Amino acid sequence: MTNIKEKPDPPKLMDELKSQMDPSFDVMLIPLQLEAEAAFLLYLKTTVDGDKLQNVIIKPFFEMQSAQHYRAYIQSSPDIIEIKSDEKILLELTKGSVLIAVQHQFFLVDVKKVNSSSVQQTLMEPTVYGPQQALSEDILTNLNIIRHRYKEPSLKIEILELKDKTHSDIAIIYDDQTVKPAILKTIRKRIKELDVPLIQSAGELQLYLNGKKFTLFPTLMLTERPDRICYNLDAGKVILMVDGSPHALIAPVVFFDFMVSMEDNYHLFWITSFTLILRYFGLITCLVLPALYVAIISYNPDIFRTELALTVAGSRIGVPYPSFIEVLFMLIFMELLTEASIRLPKAISATATTVGGLILGTAATEAALTSNIMIIIVSAVAISSFVIPINEMSFSIRFCRYILLAFTTFFGTVGFILGFLGILMFLINKESFGEPYLKMYWKSRRSEKGVKSE
């Protein structure tokens, strides 16, 4: 008769931890036994890398001469995690660690499985001549990309853990030689004071770090480009990354940062200057053109030359309502088309928006619901709003357009001027982590920021 050895009993701590995670189907408590030597593993099958577990944890146990050698081997693992409490063990198990019990000692080793480490192509900020590589959703992969691009010993990376239900890691990245300590201190403080139930992306973190619940202009920049991150590290800014998010946050930022495309760094000086001028022209156009149309048509038509005034008046023959209703109607229609083009699948979004815009625009003109001039203005506004490189600023400018339109509708040309000055004063008084939001760099950026020259 075969002599079957009895299985050893697992340590009491492992039994207690397993009972806390039951009845989850993926909780595994397995013994490793070879003659008189034994060890125990506790992990969640769905979070660990099976191959790594087999090759790094299980296989060496049967190849070692004794449990003492195996314990020394585990202790020297680069992925070992310090055990601080039972709660910490439970949390690490959910992240993909395995708890190992050898000779009455416990070890926590990280063997998590990452399915989101593939690097993506740039989607939000594409360039023709620049790098095409974007970030991934795994924070370690992102840090690896940054380390490969920014090879300075002064590059520092701090990892903090969110207190929400995701317990995600947040990486604070900065260049120790260029960063402003006060800004770094403020960012650390705001992250530690975060008290929200769930944060799953860098965009969501941005909302909570803004400092104010109701804010219109972004005080952090969301980017997916490693090259933009490196340029900003060199400029003394702080980068934040959230595990599971393919974007990074840059702080602090000024208004003019949102008007810079990474393509500007890869072109000749005059080409870059020309595209920058075009971009600011587009910014002004999409902000003021609808309100300016209402101000001139409804309040001060005498600004136009007689021929032009007659042309505009002729195009509005048959339109049954005031100019601001006409502008509002067309702008909202354009916003709906823009939203549809973003939300619809790529295969049909272009067709749907083009057909919708052409057919409805033509039908609205023929039905005398709007004038031909208005169609031209709305088209110019739509095109110019897309030249702003960063989408968040584009959304803010789109919103400000309606504020300016409301001022103009109620107070005419004076309201238009007051509304524009109000937006300007709001930006002048705004700050991003202590830095003036509308700061203009008269000197070079490095000298303005007080960056030490080497």
Coordinates of C-alpha atoms in Angstrom, one line a residue:
M1 CA 0.0 0.0 0.0
T2 CA 1.3 3.5 -1.0
N3 CA 2.3 5.6 1.9
I4 CA 0.5 9.0 1.3
K5 CA 2.0 11.9 3.3
E6 CA -0.4 14.2 5.0
K7 CA -0.5 17.7 3.7
P8 CA 1.0 20.2 6.2
D9 CA -1.4 22.8 7.6
P10 CA -1.0 26.4 6.3
P11 CA 0.0 29.1 8.7
K12 CA -2.9 30.7 10.6
L13 CA -2.3 34.1 9.0
M14 CA -2.9 32.7 5.5
D15 CA -6.1 30.9 6.6
E16 CA -7.4 34.2 8.0
L17 CA -6.5 36.2 4.9
K18 CA -8.1 33.5 2.6
S19 CA -11.3 33.6 4.7
Q20 CA -11.4 37.4 4.3
M21 CA -11.3 37.0 0.5
D22 CA -13.7 34.1 0.2
P23 CA -15.9 33.2 -1.7
S24 CA -13.9 34.6 -4.6
F25 CA -13.1 31.8 -7.0
D26 CA -9.6 33.0 -7.8
V27 CA -8.2 32.8 -4.3
M28 CA -5.4 30.2 -4.3
L29 CA -3.7 28.8 -1.2
I30 CA -1.4 26.0 -2.3
P31 CA 1.4 24.1 -0.5
L32 CA 4.8 23.4 -1.9
Q33 CA 6.2 20.2 -0.4
L34 CA 9.3 18.2 -1.0
E35 CA 10.1 15.6 1.6
A36 CA 10.2 17.4 5.0
E37 CA 10.5 20.9 3.5
A38 CA 7.4 22.9 2.8
A39 CA 6.3 26.4 1.8
F40 CA 2.9 28.0 1.2
L41 CA 1.7 30.4 -1.5
L42 CA -1.4 32.7 -1.3
Y43 CA -2.4 34.7 -4.3
L44 CA -5.2 35.7 -6.6
K45 CA -5.0 33.7 -9.8
T46 CA -6.6 36.4 -12.0
T47 CA -4.0 39.0 -11.0
V48 CA -0.7 37.2 -11.1
D49 CA 1.5 36.3 -14.1
G50 CA 1.3 32.5 -14.3
D51 CA 4.6 32.0 -16.1
K52 CA 6.5 34.3 -13.7
L53 CA 4.9 32.6 -10.7
Q54 CA 6.0 29.2 -12.0
N55 CA 9.5 30.1 -13.0
V56 CA 10.4 32.6 -10.3
I57 CA 8.5 31.3 -7.2
I58 CA 7.4 27.6 -7.6
K59 CA 10.2 26.0 -9.7
P60 CA 13.1 27.3 -7.6
F61 CA 11.5 25.7 -4.5
F62 CA 12.0 22.2 -6.0
E63 CA 15.5 23.0 -7.3
M64 CA 16.9 24.4 -4.0
Q65 CA 18.8 22.2 -1.6
S66 CA 16.7 23.2 1.4
A67 CA 14.0 25.5 2.6
Q68 CA 16.6 27.7 4.1
H69 CA 18.2 28.2 0.7
Y70 CA 14.8 28.9 -0.8
R71 CA 14.1 31.5 1.9
A72 CA 17.4 33.2 1.1
Y73 CA 16.5 33.1 -2.6
I74 CA 13.1 34.8 -2.0
Q75 CA 14.7 37.4 0.3
S76 CA 17.0 38.5 -2.5
S77 CA 14.2 38.9 -5.1
P78 CA 14.1 42.4 -6.6
D79 CA 10.3 42.3 -6.6
I80 CA 10.0 41.7 -2.8
I81 CA 7.6 44.1 -1.0
E82 CA 7.9 45.2 2.6
I83 CA 5.1 43.8 4.8
K84 CA 3.7 46.5 7.1
S85 CA 0.3 45.1 8.1
D86 CA -2.4 42.6 7.3
E87 CA -4.3 45.2 5.4
K88 CA -1.3 46.0 3.3
I89 CA -0.9 42.3 2.5
L90 CA -4.6 42.1 1.3
L91 CA -4.1 45.2 -0.8
E92 CA -1.0 43.9 -2.4
L93 CA -2.6 40.6 -3.1
T94 CA -5.4 42.4 -5.1
K95 CA -2.6 44.1 -7.1
G96 CA -0.9 40.9 -8.1
S97 CA 1.5 40.0 -5.4
V98 CA 1.9 36.5 -3.9
L99 CA 2.3 35.9 -0.1
I100 CA 5.0 33.2 0.6
A101 CA 5.4 31.4 3.9
V102 CA 8.7 29.7 4.4
Q103 CA 10.0 28.4 7.8
H104 CA 7.6 30.6 9.8
Q105 CA 8.5 33.7 7.8
F106 CA 6.3 35.6 5.3
F107 CA 7.4 37.3 2.1
L108 CA 5.4 39.4 -0.3
V109 CA 6.6 39.2 -3.9
D110 CA 5.2 41.2 -6.9
V111 CA 4.3 38.9 -9.8
K112 CA 1.4 40.9 -11.2
K113 CA 0.3 40.4 -14.8
V114 CA 0.1 43.5 -16.9
N115 CA -2.2 43.4 -20.0
S116 CA -2.0 47.1 -20.8
S117 CA 1.8 47.6 -21.3
S118 CA 1.6 48.0 -25.1
V119 CA 2.7 51.5 -26.3
Q120 CA 0.2 53.3 -28.4
Q121 CA 0.5 55.6 -31.4
T122 CA -0.3 59.3 -30.8
L123 CA -4.0 60.1 -31.3
M124 CA -4.7 63.4 -29.6
E125 CA -1.5 65.2 -30.6
P126 CA -0.3 63.8 -33.9
T127 CA 2.8 65.2 -35.6
V128 CA 4.2 64.7 -39.1
Y129 CA 8.0 65.0 -38.3
G130 CA 8.0 64.2 -34.6
P131 CA 8.0 60.9 -32.7
Q132 CA 4.9 58.8 -33.1
Q133 CA 5.2 56.9 -29.9
A134 CA 2.7 57.7 -27.1
L135 CA 2.3 56.4 -23.6
S136 CA 0.8 53.1 -22.5
E137 CA -1.7 52.3 -19.7
D138 CA 1.0 50.7 -17.5
I139 CA 2.8 53.2 -15.3
L140 CA 6.1 51.2 -15.2
T141 CA 6.1 51.1 -19.0
N142 CA 5.6 54.8 -19.1
L143 CA 8.4 55.4 -16.6
N144 CA 10.6 53.2 -18.7
I145 CA 9.8 55.4 -21.8
I146 CA 10.6 58.6 -19.9
R147 CA 13.9 57.2 -18.5
H148 CA 14.9 56.2 -22.0
R149 CA 14.2 59.7 -23.3
Y150 CA 15.5 61.8 -20.4
K151 CA 18.7 60.3 -19.2
E152 CA 19.6 62.7 -16.4
P153 CA 20.6 61.5 -12.9
S154 CA 18.7 64.5 -11.6
L155 CA 15.4 63.0 -12.8
K156 CA 13.4 62.0 -9.7
I157 CA 10.4 59.7 -9.6
E158 CA 8.2 59.5 -6.5
I159 CA 5.4 57.0 -6.2
L160 CA 2.3 57.8 -4.0
E161 CA -0.7 55.6 -3.6
L162 CA -4.2 56.9 -4.0
K163 CA -6.5 56.5 -1.0
D164 CA -9.5 55.7 -3.2
K165 CA -10.9 52.3 -4.0
T166 CA -8.5 51.7 -6.9
H167 CA -5.4 52.2 -4.7
S168 CA -3.7 53.2 -8.0
D169 CA -0.1 54.4 -8.0
I170 CA 0.6 58.0 -8.9
A171 CA 4.1 58.9 -10.2
I172 CA 5.4 62.4 -9.5
I173 CA 8.3 63.0 -11.9
Y174 CA 10.5 66.1 -11.9
D175 CA 14.1 67.2 -12.6
D176 CA 15.6 68.0 -9.3
Q177 CA 17.8 70.7 -10.7
T178 CA 15.1 72.7 -12.5
V179 CA 11.9 72.1 -10.5
K180 CA 10.6 74.8 -8.1
P181 CA 10.4 73.3 -4.6
A182 CA 7.2 75.3 -3.7
I183 CA 5.3 73.9 -6.7
L184 CA 6.4 70.4 -5.9
K185 CA 5.4 70.8 -2.3
T186 CA 1.9 72.1 -3.3
I187 CA 1.4 69.2 -5.7
R188 CA 2.4 66.6 -3.1
K189 CA 0.1 68.2 -0.5
R190 CA -2.9 68.2 -2.9
I191 CA -2.4 64.6 -3.8
K192 CA -2.1 63.5 -0.2
E193 CA -5.3 65.5 0.7
L194 CA -7.3 63.9 -2.1
D195 CA -10.5 62.3 -0.6
V196 CA -12.5 60.9 -3.4
P197 CA -14.1 57.5 -3.9
L198 CA -12.7 56.6 -7.3
I199 CA -10.0 58.0 -9.7
Q200 CA -9.3 56.0 -12.9
S201 CA -7.5 58.4 -15.2
A202 CA -5.2 61.3 -15.3
G203 CA -8.1 63.5 -16.7
E204 CA -10.1 62.7 -13.6
L205 CA -7.2 63.5 -11.3
Q206 CA -6.9 66.8 -13.1
L207 CA -10.4 67.8 -12.0
Y208 CA -9.5 67.3 -8.3
L209 CA -6.0 69.0 -8.5
N210 CA -7.4 72.1 -10.1
G211 CA -8.1 73.4 -6.6
K212 CA -11.5 74.8 -7.5
K213 CA -14.7 72.8 -8.1
F214 CA -16.0 75.2 -10.8
T215 CA -13.2 76.2 -13.2
L216 CA -13.3 77.0 -16.8
F217 CA -9.7 77.0 -17.9
P218 CA -7.4 74.0 -17.3
T219 CA -4.5 74.6 -14.8
L220 CA -2.8 71.3 -15.8
M221 CA -2.1 70.0 -19.2
L222 CA -3.1 66.5 -20.3
T223 CA -0.7 65.0 -22.8
E224 CA 0.0 61.6 -24.3
R225 CA 3.4 62.6 -25.8
P226 CA 6.7 61.5 -24.1
D227 CA 8.6 64.2 -26.0
R228 CA 6.3 66.9 -24.6
I229 CA 6.9 65.5 -21.2
C230 CA 10.7 65.7 -21.6
Y231 CA 10.6 69.3 -22.8
N232 CA 8.5 70.2 -19.8
L233 CA 10.8 68.3 -17.4
D234 CA 13.7 70.4 -18.8
A235 CA 11.6 73.5 -18.2
G236 CA 11.2 72.7 -14.5
K237 CA 7.7 71.4 -14.5
V238 CA 6.2 68.5 -12.6
I239 CA 4.7 65.4 -14.4
L240 CA 2.0 63.3 -12.9
M241 CA 1.1 59.8 -14.1
V242 CA -1.7 57.6 -12.9
D243 CA -1.4 53.8 -13.3
G244 CA -3.9 52.6 -15.8
S245 CA -4.1 55.9 -17.7
P246 CA -2.3 56.5 -21.1
H247 CA -2.0 60.2 -20.3
A248 CA 0.2 62.4 -18.1
L249 CA -0.5 65.7 -16.4
I250 CA 1.9 68.7 -16.6
A251 CA 1.9 71.4 -13.9
P252 CA 2.1 74.3 -13.7
V253 CA 1.1 75.6 -17.1
V254 CA 0.4 79.0 -18.6
F255 CA -2.1 79.9 -21.2
F256 CA 0.4 80.0 -24.0
D257 CA 1.5 76.4 -23.4
F258 CA -1.8 75.3 -24.8
M259 CA -1.1 77.0 -28.1
V260 CA 2.2 75.2 -28.7
S261 CA 2.2 72.1 -30.8
M262 CA 5.2 69.7 -30.6
E263 CA 5.5 70.1 -34.3
D264 CA 6.8 73.6 -33.6
N265 CA 10.0 72.1 -32.2
Y266 CA 10.7 70.2 -35.4
H267 CA 10.2 72.9 -38.0
L268 CA 12.4 75.9 -39.1
F269 CA 12.0 79.2 -37.2
W270 CA 9.9 81.1 -39.8
I271 CA 7.7 78.1 -40.5
T272 CA 7.0 77.7 -36.8
S273 CA 6.4 81.5 -36.4
F274 CA 4.0 81.5 -39.3
T275 CA 2.0 78.5 -37.9
L276 CA 1.9 80.1 -34.4
I277 CA 0.5 83.3 -35.9
L278 CA -2.1 81.3 -37.8
R279 CA -3.0 79.5 -34.5
Y280 CA -3.5 82.7 -32.6
F281 CA -5.5 84.2 -35.5
G282 CA -7.7 81.1 -35.3
L283 CA -8.1 81.5 -31.6
I284 CA -9.3 85.1 -31.9
T285 CA -11.5 84.2 -34.8
C286 CA -13.4 81.4 -33.1
L287 CA -13.7 83.4 -29.9
V288 CA -15.0 86.8 -31.2
L289 CA -16.4 86.3 -34.7
P290 CA -20.0 85.2 -33.7
A291 CA -20.3 88.0 -31.1
L292 CA -18.7 90.5 -33.5
Y293 CA -21.3 89.6 -36.1
V294 CA -24.2 90.2 -33.7
A295 CA -22.6 93.5 -32.5
I296 CA -22.2 94.9 -36.0
I297 CA -25.4 93.6 -37.6
S298 CA -27.8 94.4 -34.7
Y299 CA -26.1 97.5 -33.1
N300 CA -23.5 99.2 -35.3
P301 CA -24.1 98.3 -39.0
D302 CA -22.6 101.6 -40.0
I303 CA -19.1 100.1 -39.4
F304 CA -19.3 98.4 -42.7
R305 CA -18.9 100.1 -46.0
T306 CA -22.3 100.8 -47.7
E307 CA -21.9 98.1 -50.3
L308 CA -20.9 95.5 -47.8
A309 CA -23.7 96.6 -45.4
L310 CA -26.2 96.2 -48.2
T311 CA -24.9 92.8 -49.1
V312 CA -25.2 91.6 -45.6
A313 CA -28.6 93.1 -45.2
G314 CA -29.7 91.5 -48.5
S315 CA -28.5 88.0 -47.3
R316 CA -30.7 88.4 -44.2
I317 CA -33.9 89.2 -46.2
G318 CA -36.5 86.7 -45.1
V319 CA -34.8 85.6 -41.9
P320 CA -37.6 86.0 -39.4
Y321 CA -35.6 86.6 -36.1
P322 CA -32.8 88.7 -34.8
S323 CA -29.2 88.0 -35.5
F324 CA -28.3 86.6 -32.1
I325 CA -31.0 83.9 -32.4
E326 CA -29.6 83.1 -35.9
V327 CA -26.0 82.9 -34.5
L328 CA -27.1 80.8 -31.5
F329 CA -29.0 78.4 -33.6
M330 CA -26.1 77.8 -36.0
L331 CA -23.5 77.5 -33.2
I332 CA -25.5 75.0 -31.3
F333 CA -26.1 73.0 -34.6
M334 CA -22.3 73.1 -35.1
E335 CA -21.6 71.9 -31.6
L336 CA -23.9 69.0 -32.1
L337 CA -22.1 68.1 -35.3
T338 CA -18.8 68.3 -33.5
E339 CA -20.0 66.1 -30.7
A340 CA -21.4 63.6 -33.1
S341 CA -18.1 63.4 -35.0
I342 CA -16.3 62.6 -31.8
R343 CA -18.7 60.1 -30.4
L344 CA -19.7 58.2 -33.5
P345 CA -17.5 55.3 -34.8
K346 CA -14.8 56.5 -37.1
A347 CA -16.2 54.6 -40.1
I348 CA -19.4 56.7 -40.1
S349 CA -18.6 59.9 -38.3
A350 CA -17.0 61.7 -41.2
T351 CA -19.9 60.7 -43.6
A352 CA -22.6 61.6 -41.0
T353 CA -21.2 65.0 -40.1
T354 CA -20.4 66.0 -43.7
V355 CA -23.8 64.9 -45.1
G356 CA -25.5 66.4 -42.0
G357 CA -23.7 69.7 -42.3
L358 CA -24.1 70.1 -46.0
I359 CA -27.7 69.0 -46.3
L360 CA -29.0 70.8 -43.2
G361 CA -26.9 74.0 -43.9
T362 CA -28.3 74.2 -47.5
A363 CA -31.8 73.5 -46.3
A364 CA -31.6 76.1 -43.5
T365 CA -30.4 78.7 -46.0
E366 CA -33.1 77.9 -48.6
A367 CA -35.8 77.9 -45.9
A368 CA -34.6 81.4 -44.8
L369 CA -33.8 80.2 -41.3
T370 CA -30.3 81.6 -41.7
S371 CA -28.4 83.8 -44.1
N372 CA -25.5 82.8 -46.4
I373 CA -23.2 85.1 -44.5
M374 CA -24.0 83.2 -41.3
I375 CA -23.1 79.9 -42.9
I376 CA -19.7 81.4 -43.9
I377 CA -19.1 82.7 -40.3
V378 CA -20.1 79.4 -38.7
S379 CA -17.8 77.5 -41.0
A380 CA -14.9 79.8 -40.3
V381 CA -15.5 79.5 -36.5
A382 CA -15.6 75.7 -36.8
I383 CA -12.4 75.5 -38.7
S384 CA -10.6 78.0 -36.6
S385 CA -11.6 76.2 -33.3
F386 CA -9.7 73.1 -34.5
V387 CA -6.4 74.9 -34.9
I388 CA -5.9 75.0 -31.1
P389 CA -3.5 72.1 -30.4
I390 CA -4.8 71.1 -27.0
N391 CA -8.4 70.0 -26.8
E392 CA -9.1 71.2 -23.3
M393 CA -8.2 74.8 -24.2
S394 CA -10.3 74.4 -27.4
F395 CA -13.3 73.4 -25.2
S396 CA -12.7 76.4 -22.9
I397 CA -12.6 78.8 -25.8
R398 CA -15.8 77.3 -27.2
F399 CA -17.5 78.0 -23.9
C400 CA -16.2 81.6 -23.7
R401 CA -17.6 82.2 -27.1
Y402 CA -21.1 81.9 -25.7
I403 CA -20.3 84.2 -22.7
L404 CA -19.1 86.8 -25.2
L405 CA -22.2 86.3 -27.3
A406 CA -24.5 86.8 -24.3
F407 CA -22.8 90.0 -23.3
T408 CA -23.1 91.3 -26.9
T409 CA -26.7 90.3 -27.2
F410 CA -27.7 92.3 -24.0
F411 CA -25.3 95.3 -24.2
G412 CA -24.3 95.6 -27.9
T413 CA -20.8 96.6 -28.9
V414 CA -20.1 97.9 -25.5
G415 CA -21.0 94.5 -24.0
F416 CA -18.7 92.9 -26.6
I417 CA -15.8 95.0 -25.5
L418 CA -16.6 94.5 -21.8
G419 CA -17.0 90.8 -22.2
F420 CA -13.7 90.5 -24.0
L421 CA -11.9 92.6 -21.3
G422 CA -13.6 90.5 -18.6
I423 CA -12.3 87.2 -20.1
L424 CA -8.8 88.8 -20.3
M425 CA -8.9 90.0 -16.7
F426 CA -10.1 86.6 -15.5
L427 CA -7.1 85.0 -17.2
I428 CA -4.7 87.6 -15.8
N429 CA -5.9 86.9 -12.2
K430 CA -5.8 83.2 -12.7
E431 CA -2.9 81.1 -11.3
S432 CA -1.6 77.6 -11.9
F433 CA 0.1 76.3 -8.8
G434 CA 1.2 79.8 -7.9
E435 CA 2.4 80.7 -11.4
P436 CA 0.5 83.5 -13.3
Y437 CA -1.7 81.9 -15.9
L438 CA -1.2 84.6 -18.5
K439 CA 2.4 85.0 -17.9
M440 CA 4.3 86.2 -21.0
Y441 CA 7.9 85.2 -21.5
W442 CA 9.7 88.3 -22.5
K443 CA 13.1 86.6 -21.7
S444 CA 13.9 83.0 -22.5
R445 CA 11.7 80.5 -20.6
R446 CA 14.6 79.1 -18.6
S447 CA 15.7 82.5 -17.3
E448 CA 12.0 83.5 -16.6
K449 CA 11.6 80.4 -14.5
G450 CA 14.8 80.9 -12.7
V451 CA 16.3 77.6 -14.0
K452 CA 19.9 77.3 -13.2
S453 CA 22.2 77.3 -16.2
E454 CA 24.8 74.7 -16.4

